[in-house]
Amino acid sequence: MSIVFAIKEADTLILRTDSRSVEVSTQTVYSDAEEKLFYIAPDTFLGTVGFPYISRLQVAVARKIAADLNTTDIEVMARELGSASVPALVESLALLRREPDEHSRKIVSGQKIMQSYVLAGRSAGKLGWVSQSYGVDERGKIQAETESYFGDQRKLVCHSGADVPTFARLGHKLFQNPATWTDPLEQIPKRFCEELKRVTPTIGGPWQVVKLDSTGTHWLSLPAWHPESVISVPKSPSASENFSLRCVSSSGGQLVADASSLRIVHGSSSVAVAAGGVAI
């Protein structure tokens, strides 16, 4: 069920993922050495949550855009990633509809998000992040939600497959804690991710953490097995080739917060908390 967390303030951004993948139907641990934080281009990284073969497709597309267009503009990449991801997700959804387990049913019914990513880097010279999540709407179609941020005030986004009550409770605690908005930036994702990891068995393995700032890229946590250099663009396998062989680390929900508001999205449901009250 995994996690990806990004937080940005001024000209500094932290992007963090775990390394655990789980088997789709039983949610048992498949690996604690799953690469989820990918180098795309200089000072540009993609953190993913979801089906590994779709994550690899997204990585391949992002790298190809960067090379073909000679760009590191993450908003340009995100537009292409959106259209490139949908066919693979439609194929995966058809396969999930055949599965009898509860986890697959929750994805098919729109209670869980199928795939999420956070793309970190620059657009028009401004450091920031673009977040996209994909789920199933009431018509049974794939829908995408995009969130981006390039401002100077502290703002965060997190995708996680933790259960709804836990994710909402810890997300609200994060939002209400004054230290979230005043402590050194690196402490916020570390504190939240460790707390969620302790109560979510499907989040695990070593952390993959990168920091981007005005001086470039700085790895804060890099497992020994993680590739540190640019690798060749991988072949993007089809869902039918890999669905029964590969495990998933699926995303259940998303939270987006700044010092004045919190929004939690879980499947097709959304809860927003602001100074004026709660909106559902």
CSV table of C-alpha atoms in Angstrom, one decimal:
chain,number,residue,atom,x,y,z
A,1,MET,CA,0.0,0.0,0.0
A,2,SER,CA,3.0,2.2,0.1
A,3,ILE,CA,3.5,6.0,0.5
A,4,VAL,CA,4.8,8.9,-1.4
A,5,PHE,CA,5.2,12.3,0.4
A,6,ALA,CA,6.4,15.7,-1.0
A,7,ILE,CA,6.7,18.9,0.9
A,8,LYS,CA,7.9,22.3,-0.5
A,9,GLU,CA,8.8,25.6,0.9
A,10,ALA,CA,10.6,28.5,-0.8
A,11,ASP,CA,13.3,26.9,-3.0
A,12,THR,CA,13.5,23.5,-1.1
A,13,LEU,CA,11.5,20.3,-1.8
A,14,ILE,CA,11.7,16.9,-0.1
A,15,LEU,CA,10.3,13.8,-1.9
A,16,ARG,CA,10.1,10.5,0.1
A,17,THR,CA,8.8,7.0,-0.6
A,18,ASP,CA,9.1,3.6,1.1
A,19,SER,CA,10.3,0.4,-0.6
A,20,ARG,CA,7.6,-2.1,0.0
A,21,SER,CA,5.4,-3.9,-2.5
A,22,VAL,CA,2.6,-6.3,-1.8
A,23,GLU,CA,0.6,-9.0,-3.6
A,24,VAL,CA,-2.6,-7.6,-4.9
A,25,SER,CA,-5.2,-10.0,-3.6
A,26,THR,CA,-3.7,-11.1,-0.3
A,27,GLN,CA,-1.8,-7.8,0.5
A,28,THR,CA,1.1,-10.0,1.7
A,29,VAL,CA,4.6,-8.5,1.4
A,30,TYR,CA,6.3,-9.3,-1.9
A,31,SER,CA,9.4,-7.2,-1.6
A,32,ASP,CA,11.1,-4.6,0.5
A,33,ALA,CA,13.4,-3.5,-2.3
A,34,GLU,CA,11.0,-1.9,-4.8
A,35,GLU,CA,12.3,1.1,-6.5
A,36,LYS,CA,9.7,3.9,-6.2
A,37,LEU,CA,11.8,7.1,-6.5
A,38,PHE,CA,13.0,7.5,-10.0
A,39,TYR,CA,15.5,9.8,-11.6
A,40,ILE,CA,13.9,11.4,-14.7
A,41,ALA,CA,16.3,14.2,-15.7
A,42,PRO,CA,18.7,16.6,-13.9
A,43,ASP,CA,17.0,17.7,-10.7
A,44,THR,CA,13.8,16.0,-11.7
A,45,PHE,CA,12.3,12.9,-9.9
A,46,LEU,CA,9.2,10.8,-9.9
A,47,GLY,CA,7.8,9.1,-6.8
A,48,THR,CA,5.2,6.4,-7.5
A,49,VAL,CA,2.5,4.4,-5.7
A,50,GLY,CA,0.6,1.7,-7.5
A,51,PHE,CA,1.2,-1.1,-10.0
A,52,PRO,CA,4.9,-1.4,-10.7
A,53,TYR,CA,4.5,-2.0,-14.5
A,54,ILE,CA,2.4,1.2,-14.8
A,55,SER,CA,5.0,3.0,-12.7
A,56,ARG,CA,7.7,1.8,-15.1
A,57,LEU,CA,5.6,3.0,-18.0
A,58,GLN,CA,5.3,6.5,-16.4
A,59,VAL,CA,9.0,6.6,-15.8
A,60,ALA,CA,9.7,5.6,-19.4
A,61,VAL,CA,7.3,8.3,-20.8
A,62,ALA,CA,8.7,11.0,-18.5
A,63,ARG,CA,12.3,10.2,-19.5
A,64,LYS,CA,11.4,10.1,-23.2
A,65,ILE,CA,9.6,13.5,-23.0
A,66,ALA,CA,12.7,15.0,-21.2
A,67,ALA,CA,15.0,13.6,-23.9
A,68,ASP,CA,12.8,14.2,-27.0
A,69,LEU,CA,11.8,17.8,-26.0
A,70,ASN,CA,15.0,18.6,-24.3
A,71,THR,CA,13.0,19.8,-21.3
A,72,THR,CA,12.8,19.3,-17.5
A,73,ASP,CA,9.5,21.2,-17.2
A,74,ILE,CA,7.4,19.0,-15.0
A,75,GLU,CA,4.1,20.5,-16.1
A,76,VAL,CA,4.9,19.5,-19.7
A,77,MET,CA,5.8,16.0,-18.5
A,78,ALA,CA,2.6,15.7,-16.4
A,79,ARG,CA,0.3,16.5,-19.3
A,80,GLU,CA,1.9,13.7,-21.4
A,81,LEU,CA,1.9,11.3,-18.4
A,82,GLY,CA,-1.8,11.7,-17.9
A,83,SER,CA,-2.7,10.6,-21.4
A,84,ALA,CA,-0.1,7.8,-21.5
A,85,SER,CA,-1.2,6.3,-18.2
A,86,VAL,CA,-4.9,5.8,-19.0
A,87,PRO,CA,-4.7,2.9,-21.5
A,88,ALA,CA,-2.6,0.8,-19.1
A,89,LEU,CA,-5.0,1.6,-16.3
A,90,VAL,CA,-8.1,0.7,-18.4
A,91,GLU,CA,-6.4,-2.7,-19.2
A,92,SER,CA,-5.6,-3.2,-15.5
A,93,LEU,CA,-9.2,-2.3,-14.5
A,94,ALA,CA,-10.6,-5.0,-16.8
A,95,LEU,CA,-8.3,-7.6,-15.2
A,96,LEU,CA,-9.2,-6.4,-11.7
A,97,ARG,CA,-12.9,-6.9,-12.4
A,98,ARG,CA,-12.2,-10.6,-12.7
A,99,GLU,CA,-10.6,-10.8,-9.3
A,100,PRO,CA,-12.8,-11.9,-6.3
A,101,ASP,CA,-10.7,-10.4,-3.5
A,102,GLU,CA,-11.8,-7.4,-1.4
A,103,HIS,CA,-8.9,-5.2,-2.3
A,104,SER,CA,-9.6,-5.5,-6.0
A,105,ARG,CA,-13.3,-4.9,-5.5
A,106,LYS,CA,-12.5,-1.7,-3.6
A,107,ILE,CA,-10.4,-0.4,-6.6
A,108,VAL,CA,-13.1,-1.4,-9.1
A,109,SER,CA,-15.8,0.3,-7.0
A,110,GLY,CA,-13.8,3.5,-6.7
A,111,GLN,CA,-13.2,3.2,-3.0
A,112,LYS,CA,-9.4,3.0,-3.5
A,113,ILE,CA,-7.2,4.9,-5.9
A,114,MET,CA,-5.5,2.7,-8.5
A,115,GLN,CA,-2.3,4.7,-9.2
A,116,SER,CA,-0.6,7.9,-8.0
A,117,TYR,CA,2.6,9.7,-8.5
A,118,VAL,CA,4.3,12.9,-7.5
A,119,LEU,CA,6.7,14.6,-10.0
A,120,ALA,CA,9.2,16.9,-8.5
A,121,GLY,CA,11.3,19.5,-10.3
A,122,ARG,CA,10.9,22.8,-12.0
A,123,SER,CA,8.5,24.5,-14.4
A,124,ALA,CA,9.3,27.9,-15.8
A,125,GLY,CA,12.2,28.0,-13.5
A,126,LYS,CA,10.1,27.5,-10.3
A,127,LEU,CA,10.7,24.5,-8.0
A,128,GLY,CA,7.6,22.5,-7.2
A,129,TRP,CA,5.6,19.4,-7.6
A,130,VAL,CA,2.8,18.0,-9.7
A,131,SER,CA,0.7,15.2,-8.2
A,132,GLN,CA,-1.7,12.9,-10.2
A,133,SER,CA,-3.9,10.2,-8.9
A,134,TYR,CA,-6.1,7.8,-11.0
A,135,GLY,CA,-9.3,6.1,-9.8
A,136,VAL,CA,-12.6,4.8,-11.0
A,137,ASP,CA,-15.6,7.1,-11.1
A,138,GLU,CA,-19.3,6.3,-10.7
A,139,ARG,CA,-19.6,5.4,-14.4
A,140,GLY,CA,-16.8,2.8,-14.0
A,141,LYS,CA,-14.4,4.9,-16.0
A,142,ILE,CA,-10.8,6.0,-15.1
A,143,GLN,CA,-10.7,9.5,-13.7
A,144,ALA,CA,-7.6,11.6,-13.0
A,145,GLU,CA,-7.0,14.3,-10.4
A,146,THR,CA,-4.1,16.7,-10.7
A,147,GLU,CA,-2.7,18.9,-8.0
A,148,SER,CA,0.4,21.2,-8.5
A,149,TYR,CA,2.3,23.6,-6.4
A,150,PHE,CA,5.1,26.1,-7.1
A,151,GLY,CA,4.5,28.7,-4.4
A,152,ASP,CA,6.8,29.8,-1.6
A,153,GLN,CA,4.7,29.0,1.4
A,154,ARG,CA,5.0,25.5,2.9
A,155,LYS,CA,2.7,23.0,1.3
A,156,LEU,CA,2.6,19.2,1.2
A,157,VAL,CA,1.0,16.3,-0.7
A,158,CYS,CA,0.9,12.6,0.4
A,159,HIS,CA,-0.5,9.5,-1.3
A,160,SER,CA,-0.9,6.4,0.9
A,161,GLY,CA,-2.9,3.2,0.9
A,162,ALA,CA,-3.4,3.3,4.7
A,163,ASP,CA,-7.0,2.5,5.8
A,164,VAL,CA,-9.4,5.5,5.8
A,165,PRO,CA,-9.7,6.1,9.6
A,166,THR,CA,-5.9,5.9,10.1
A,167,PHE,CA,-5.0,8.1,7.2
A,168,ALA,CA,-7.6,10.7,8.2
A,169,ARG,CA,-6.6,10.7,11.8
A,170,LEU,CA,-2.9,11.0,11.2
A,171,GLY,CA,-3.5,13.5,8.4
A,172,HIS,CA,-5.6,15.7,10.7
A,173,LYS,CA,-3.0,15.4,13.5
A,174,LEU,CA,-0.3,16.5,11.0
A,175,PHE,CA,-2.3,19.5,9.9
A,176,GLN,CA,-3.1,20.6,13.5
A,177,ASN,CA,0.4,20.2,14.8
A,178,PRO,CA,2.1,23.7,14.8
A,179,ALA,CA,5.5,22.0,14.3
A,180,THR,CA,4.4,20.9,10.9
A,181,TRP,CA,4.5,24.5,9.7
A,182,THR,CA,7.6,25.6,11.7
A,183,ASP,CA,10.1,22.7,12.1
A,184,PRO,CA,12.9,22.1,9.6
A,185,LEU,CA,11.4,20.8,6.3
A,186,GLU,CA,13.2,17.5,6.4
A,187,GLN,CA,11.6,16.5,9.7
A,188,ILE,CA,8.0,16.7,8.5
A,189,PRO,CA,7.8,13.8,6.0
A,190,LYS,CA,10.1,11.8,8.2
A,191,ARG,CA,7.9,12.2,11.3
A,192,PHE,CA,4.6,11.5,9.4
A,193,CYS,CA,5.8,8.6,7.3
A,194,GLU,CA,7.4,6.8,10.3
A,195,GLU,CA,4.2,7.2,12.3
A,196,LEU,CA,2.1,5.9,9.4
A,197,LYS,CA,4.5,3.0,8.8
A,198,ARG,CA,4.2,1.8,12.4
A,199,VAL,CA,0.5,1.2,12.0
A,200,THR,CA,0.4,0.2,8.4
A,201,PRO,CA,2.0,-3.2,7.7
A,202,THR,CA,2.0,-2.6,3.9
A,203,ILE,CA,4.4,0.4,4.2
A,204,GLY,CA,7.9,-0.8,4.8
A,205,GLY,CA,11.5,-1.3,3.7
A,206,PRO,CA,14.1,1.4,3.7
A,207,TRP,CA,13.2,5.0,2.8
A,208,GLN,CA,14.1,6.6,-0.5
A,209,VAL,CA,14.4,10.3,0.0
A,210,VAL,CA,15.7,13.1,-2.2
A,211,LYS,CA,16.1,16.8,-1.6
A,212,LEU,CA,15.9,19.5,-4.3
A,213,ASP,CA,17.1,23.0,-3.7
A,214,SER,CA,18.9,25.9,-5.4
A,215,THR,CA,22.1,24.0,-5.4
A,216,GLY,CA,20.7,20.9,-7.0
A,217,THR,CA,20.0,17.3,-6.0
A,218,HIS,CA,20.9,15.8,-2.6
A,219,TRP,CA,20.0,12.2,-1.7
A,220,LEU,CA,19.1,12.0,2.0
A,221,SER,CA,18.3,8.3,2.0
A,222,LEU,CA,19.4,5.9,-0.7
A,223,PRO,CA,19.2,2.1,-0.3
A,224,ALA,CA,22.3,0.2,-1.4
A,225,TRP,CA,20.3,-1.5,-4.2
A,226,HIS,CA,18.8,1.7,-5.6
A,227,PRO,CA,20.3,2.8,-9.0
A,228,GLU,CA,22.0,6.2,-8.5
A,229,SER,CA,22.7,7.0,-12.2
A,230,VAL,CA,20.6,7.4,-15.3
A,231,ILE,CA,19.6,4.1,-16.7
A,232,SER,CA,18.3,3.2,-20.1
A,233,VAL,CA,14.5,3.6,-20.7
A,234,PRO,CA,12.9,0.2,-19.9
A,235,LYS,CA,10.5,-1.7,-22.1
A,236,SER,CA,7.0,-1.0,-20.9
A,237,PRO,CA,5.3,-4.4,-20.5
A,238,SER,CA,1.5,-4.8,-20.9
A,239,ALA,CA,-0.8,-5.5,-18.0
A,240,SER,CA,-1.7,-8.9,-19.4
A,241,GLU,CA,2.0,-10.0,-19.4
A,242,ASN,CA,2.6,-8.9,-15.8
A,243,PHE,CA,-0.7,-8.7,-13.8
A,244,SER,CA,-0.5,-12.3,-12.5
A,245,LEU,CA,3.3,-12.1,-11.9
A,246,ARG,CA,3.9,-8.7,-10.4
A,247,CYS,CA,2.7,-7.4,-7.0
A,248,VAL,CA,1.3,-4.0,-6.4
A,249,SER,CA,1.7,-1.3,-3.8
A,250,SER,CA,-1.6,0.4,-4.2
A,251,SER,CA,-2.7,3.8,-3.2
A,252,GLY,CA,-5.8,4.3,-1.0
A,253,GLY,CA,-5.9,8.1,-0.6
A,254,GLN,CA,-4.3,11.5,-0.8
A,255,LEU,CA,-3.9,14.4,1.5
A,256,VAL,CA,-2.9,18.0,0.5
A,257,ALA,CA,-2.3,20.6,3.2
A,258,ASP,CA,-0.9,24.0,3.8
A,259,ALA,CA,-1.0,26.0,7.0
A,260,SER,CA,-4.6,27.1,6.5
A,261,SER,CA,-6.4,24.1,4.9
A,262,LEU,CA,-6.4,20.3,4.7
A,263,ARG,CA,-8.0,18.1,2.0
A,264,ILE,CA,-8.2,14.3,2.3
A,265,VAL,CA,-9.3,12.3,-0.7
A,266,HIS,CA,-10.0,8.6,-0.4
A,267,GLY,CA,-11.4,6.9,-3.5
A,268,SER,CA,-14.3,9.0,-4.7
A,269,SER,CA,-14.8,10.7,-1.2
A,270,SER,CA,-13.3,14.0,-0.2
A,271,VAL,CA,-13.0,15.8,3.2
A,272,ALA,CA,-11.7,19.4,3.4
A,273,VAL,CA,-10.8,21.1,6.7
A,274,ALA,CA,-10.3,24.9,6.8
A,275,ALA,CA,-10.7,27.7,9.2
A,276,GLY,CA,-14.3,28.1,8.2
A,277,GLY,CA,-15.2,24.4,9.0
A,278,VAL,CA,-15.4,21.0,7.4
A,279,ALA,CA,-16.7,20.3,3.9
A,280,ILE,CA,-17.5,16.8,2.6
